[in-house]
Each structure stands twice: as structure tokens, then as C-alpha cells.
Amino acid sequence: MEPKMLANPSMDFTNLLEGDLKEEVMKELKKDPEAQTANSPESKLSRISTEASVGEVTKSVNSFQYEAQNLDVPVVVVTSEIHPWSKSGGLAIVAAQYAYNFAIRGHRTMAIAPMYDNYDGAFYQCTKSFELFGGLHEVHYYHHFQNYGEGKGCDYVFIDHPSFRRPGGLYHNLSDNQEYSDNLFRFALFSLAALEVPVAIELGGAPCYGGRVMFIANDWQTGLLPVYMVHRHRAFGNYNHARCMYVIHNLGYQGCYPLRLGLPGTLQYDNFAQLGLPFAALGDLLYQYPLHERTFEGDSGETLNLTKGAIQCCDRIVTVSPTYADEIRTLEGGFRLHDFVATKSYFLVGILNGIDASWAPEKDKTIAETFSAEDLSGKRLCKRHLQRKLGLKEDDDACILSFVGRLTSQKGIDLIGSCVHWIMEDHKDGLSNVQLVMMGNGEEDFGHMLRWAETTWKGRVCGYWGFSPQIEKEIIAGSDFFLMPSRYEPCGIPQMCAMLYGTIPIVHATGGLKDSVKSWYTEPDTSTGFHIWPLNEDSFKKVIFDGLHLFFREPEEFNQMRRRAMAQDFSWSRAIDDYERHFDWTIADPPFWGRP
């Protein structure tokens, strides 16, 4: 069924909300999540949260199991965003975890990111110039050191240039949702400048890192880093002892720019020549769209694809779950680059991300009541608190289904919308005492769907068009099931958090969702959730029905599943052990010298 829209979609959303939620939503709708800076109140809260979670992680340092062979090799994380200084999505959180965990593991560690604003505690180091796009461009380097104790810490390096400082989002203008026209220049400059830091800058007066380092480059914004390393550095005998791991967090975003090759004297029209790369590098960066995807007569389909260049030139490809590593080698999941990934399969690995130790219901002071797998009584109080806060009917016996995520079709919110009437109105063989909570930012049509659902079933549905980290925690703690019908999901973090809080995930069997959730259909004795397969409306309804059956009619089996879910190990120490193995194998292999 198609969700009906409100008669007046522009009506004041705040009238549809009750109690504390109304105030929370108004705060959230005024925020621009991509424009937050280190000086904003939200960032200060993020810093406190980060420090708290770092303190918790320190207690579990000894949980590393793998004996790394190359702890003397420094790690250099290069990322376009890093929590808490800059954030548009999960990349910032993962990059921050790299920076912290590799330092705790024993590596000398550096994290390099653009400087999008003035950052407290970051001190000027030096200035360097780079010839790029027909001009000489000065960048300023700033340094901040975070001390984690016992002689361990991370050097955070921020690269400042006017092109990074924009009033809108990090990568696009939020007012019209258009990518910045100079992004190729911005991130080429960032990659070039980042490669200078280990060998040329003494941070805080300490010795340079040197040329024997492990770079961890993340997503398309750093795709040129391994290309520059191969064609501008290794070609002249530099960085021969360094290695570069390229981490694909989401292959759906690749950094594609129409190729323009100019004649001598017309370099302003030649975006490849302006990158400062030898002509041999063009083969690594060039991607040509097939005929049926070209947009006009005479279109050659030739593009510069930064992700393709990184795949071709890096020493090892890493992605964020084992299943996603398989999917990106297929026509369906490879977003046109599947053949290039498959060709380099020997150097490909999928490592499931972790979550930080602040996600622990037995000691989480941000939820209504702490609880554990041995004593779930606190979860019942969290449910009551959630119902009261979101204006739902207070009912211990009701089953709460929840969704938190971006309001986009990739996350499957349209599939939830098509099933809302069935969830709320169908008798379902008596399994009908159900409440639904949906929260997220994103596309306007889906926001209207949230409003429609809440007004249609007031007291049984909350549609929160906005985002609050605190309410996210409360939703996860107070719900019984967590819905993630994502069409694709490289890793996914919410389903892991949900399991640790005894909230059973219902997920599409894809990517990291498949890897992290053991399905009741295939592994009933060890299951921690439910897989939807194939992903369609009928399958989704069947899985929800089976989950409700377990919740209402087999509560002991449901609680056993809850306890198994809460016992899962999603710690970063597990993930870092896997990274260390691949560090050792990558360092043992010869460096990539370029295509023959």
C-alpha cells in the first residue's frame, strides 16, 4: 500500500509531538550536522563522549589476541573527516577509532584530516606549497596531540587551505545538495599535502615519522593518495618501504569527474594534467562508462575515477565486512568497478568494524536504567521511559519496533513505509499489540511519511524527522526489535549496538548486516536476530510476523536470543587484531610499483 500524505504537508511538525520530544526535535531541526565545528556546543559534547569511551576502552587494552610483528611501523590514518572535529557520517567515527586503537596497540600513530574550521588545541607547525591546477597553493599544517597514557597517544594533523572552509557541508552545498565544483582540486591538494607529513614535518618538535609507515587511506576523498605515492614518490625512489591500505567504506561513492584532456597551452581545460601526475597514471584513473549510460550524443563516457585509481595503486584493499568484500566483486554490488576489485582479489579483505565500549547497557548512565543479560528488569524501565518520552501508550506488554537511520531508499525506509498499515492494522493472528518508532534525517517525502504514520496512529507510532544521539540511545535501549532493511550496507553499526542492548535486529541479509547477525532461520540455536531474504514487502512482513510470534508466544526462547545477542563481541580490539594480521602480510609483500 502507498502511504497517504498529510492534507497539509507543510503544517507545523511540532504540533504532532509531545513532551520532551517536541523540544528535542526543534533543537535538532535547527542543526546542520555537516556544519558543526569543534567550537560548537554539539562538538564539545562529542568530545566529552569520546573521552568517556576512550576511558572505557583503556580498561580492555589487554583483550588484543594477535601478536603483531610490525608494531615499530608507524600508522598514518588519512581521512576527509574525523570525530569530533568534523563529521558527516560513520567515516568520522571509524577514523577516530583507528587513530585511538592503533595508538593503544603500540604503534606511533598519526591521523591527518582537512581543517574545516578553527580547532581549539591545534597549533600551527609550518607552511608548504604545492603546484596544482595551474598555480602554487600554500597549505598550513596544524598539530594536536592526544595523550592516552603509558607513553601512548596520537598526533592529529590538520591541513588548512581556504578551499576546505565552506559554510555548507564538507563535500557539498547543503542549500542545493550539489557537490562543490572544486572537489577534485580540494582532495588532490589534501592527498598531496598529507604525503608530505611523515617525511617532512617534525610534529611538536618530535622526529619525523620517516618513510617506513603504513598509510590507511579512506574512501574516494583520499583515492589519489596511493596514486600519488606510486607515480610521484615511488617512481623516484621515495616511500619504497611504506605501504598503503585503501579502505572502502561505501563503494557507492567513488569520486568521478568527467575527463578533460587539453592541447598544449590550454591546460586550464585539462583536469588530468592539472593533477601533476605523469601520463602513465591516466590508465589507473580512467574509467569509461558503457554506451547505454552515456548522457548525450558524442559523450565519450570517459571519467577520472579516484576510487578506481586507489584500487589500482594501493598495496591492499580493505572493506568493512567480509560479505561486502564479496559483494563488491559482483555486478550487482560493485558499482561498475567489480572487475577491477575482482582482479585484485588476492589483496582484498573484509574486516567487520567494531563499536566503542561506551555501548554497554550494564554501565550506561545515559539511559533510563542500566541492565544486563542476567537481569533484564532495567530494559523494561527503559521501554516505559521511551513510551512516555515519545508520547506512546505506556504498555509493558506492547512490542516496540524501531528504525533509526537516514531517510533514503538505500536504508529501506520506503519498505517500512509500505508495511506501516499492515504493522498497525492487520490482526496478524492476534499478534497486533505493536508500537513503531522511526527516527532520521533525509529525503522530504520520507519525512512526510513519518508525519503521516504518527498522526494516523497517535499513541502507537512516533515519527521523528530529525536526529538526536541521546534519543537514538533511548530508542535502542527501550525497543524490542530494530529494523534495518537496507538494500545494501557495507558494515552497519546500529544493529551491533542494538544487539548489545538486547534489541533484536531484523536485517536484510547483505554486507555487514549478514556478517554480524546470526539468523533464526538458519542458526536457531545460536541466533541473535532475523535475516530478510529476498528483500521485498512479503518477506519483510513474514520476518516481522515470525519475530512477533517469538516475542508474544515463546518469550523464553526470545529472551534466550536476547542474551545471546548481548554476549556478542563487537569490540574494536577484535577488528584491530585483523588489521594487524594484514599489516604484517602487506609489509611482507613487495610494494606496488605500478601496472606493467
mmCIF file of N, CA and C in Angstrom, residues 125 289 292 319 347 358 368 372 434 509 515 521 530 547:
data_model
loop_
_atom_site.group_PDB
_atom_site.id
_atom_site.type_symbol
_atom_site.label_atom_id
_atom_site.label_comp_id
_atom_site.label_asym_id
_atom_site.label_seq_id
_atom_site.Cartn_x
_atom_site.Cartn_y
_atom_site.Cartn_z
ATOM 1 N N GLN A 125 52.234 24.491 12.746
ATOM 2 C CA GLN A 125 53.539 23.848 12.637
ATOM 3 C C GLN A 125 54.392 24.457 11.541
ATOM 4 N N TYR A 289 32.401 4.941 -19.117
ATOM 5 C CA TYR A 289 31.048 4.413 -18.958
ATOM 6 C C TYR A 289 30.624 3.675 -20.229
ATOM 7 N N HIS A 292 25.326 2.591 -23.037
ATOM 8 C CA HIS A 292 23.949 2.817 -22.589
ATOM 9 C C HIS A 292 23.872 3.771 -21.388
ATOM 10 N N THR A 319 37.820 -3.597 3.041
ATOM 11 C CA THR A 319 36.478 -3.057 3.187
ATOM 12 C C THR A 319 35.914 -3.536 4.517
ATOM 13 N N PHE A 347 44.524 -9.346 -2.914
ATOM 14 C CA PHE A 347 44.913 -8.295 -1.969
ATOM 15 C C PHE A 347 43.694 -7.631 -1.331
ATOM 16 N N SER A 358 31.585 2.481 24.972
ATOM 17 C CA SER A 358 30.525 3.240 25.633
ATOM 18 C C SER A 358 29.160 2.601 25.423
ATOM 19 N N ALA A 368 17.613 5.256 30.804
ATOM 20 C CA ALA A 368 16.755 5.389 31.986
ATOM 21 C C ALA A 368 17.174 4.474 33.120
ATOM 22 N N SER A 372 21.405 -5.848 32.328
ATOM 23 C CA SER A 372 22.374 -6.813 31.803
ATOM 24 C C SER A 372 21.625 -8.041 31.302
ATOM 25 N N VAL A 434 1.373 -3.777 18.854
ATOM 26 C CA VAL A 434 2.675 -3.346 18.332
ATOM 27 C C VAL A 434 2.740 -1.828 18.323
ATOM 28 N N ALA A 509 19.773 -9.583 4.555
ATOM 29 C CA ALA A 509 20.973 -10.427 4.562
ATOM 30 C C ALA A 509 21.975 -9.894 3.541
ATOM 31 N N ASP A 515 26.901 -10.448 8.237
ATOM 32 C CA ASP A 515 28.047 -10.938 8.993
ATOM 33 C C ASP A 515 27.854 -10.818 10.497
ATOM 34 N N TYR A 521 16.493 -18.246 11.197
ATOM 35 C CA TYR A 521 16.061 -19.201 10.180
ATOM 36 C C TYR A 521 17.131 -20.245 9.877
ATOM 37 N N PHE A 530 17.155 -11.799 12.949
ATOM 38 C CA PHE A 530 16.451 -12.349 11.793
ATOM 39 C C PHE A 530 16.999 -11.738 10.509
ATOM 40 N N GLY A 547 9.008 -12.750 14.147
ATOM 41 C CA GLY A 547 9.574 -12.113 15.328
ATOM 42 C C GLY A 547 8.522 -11.848 16.387
#
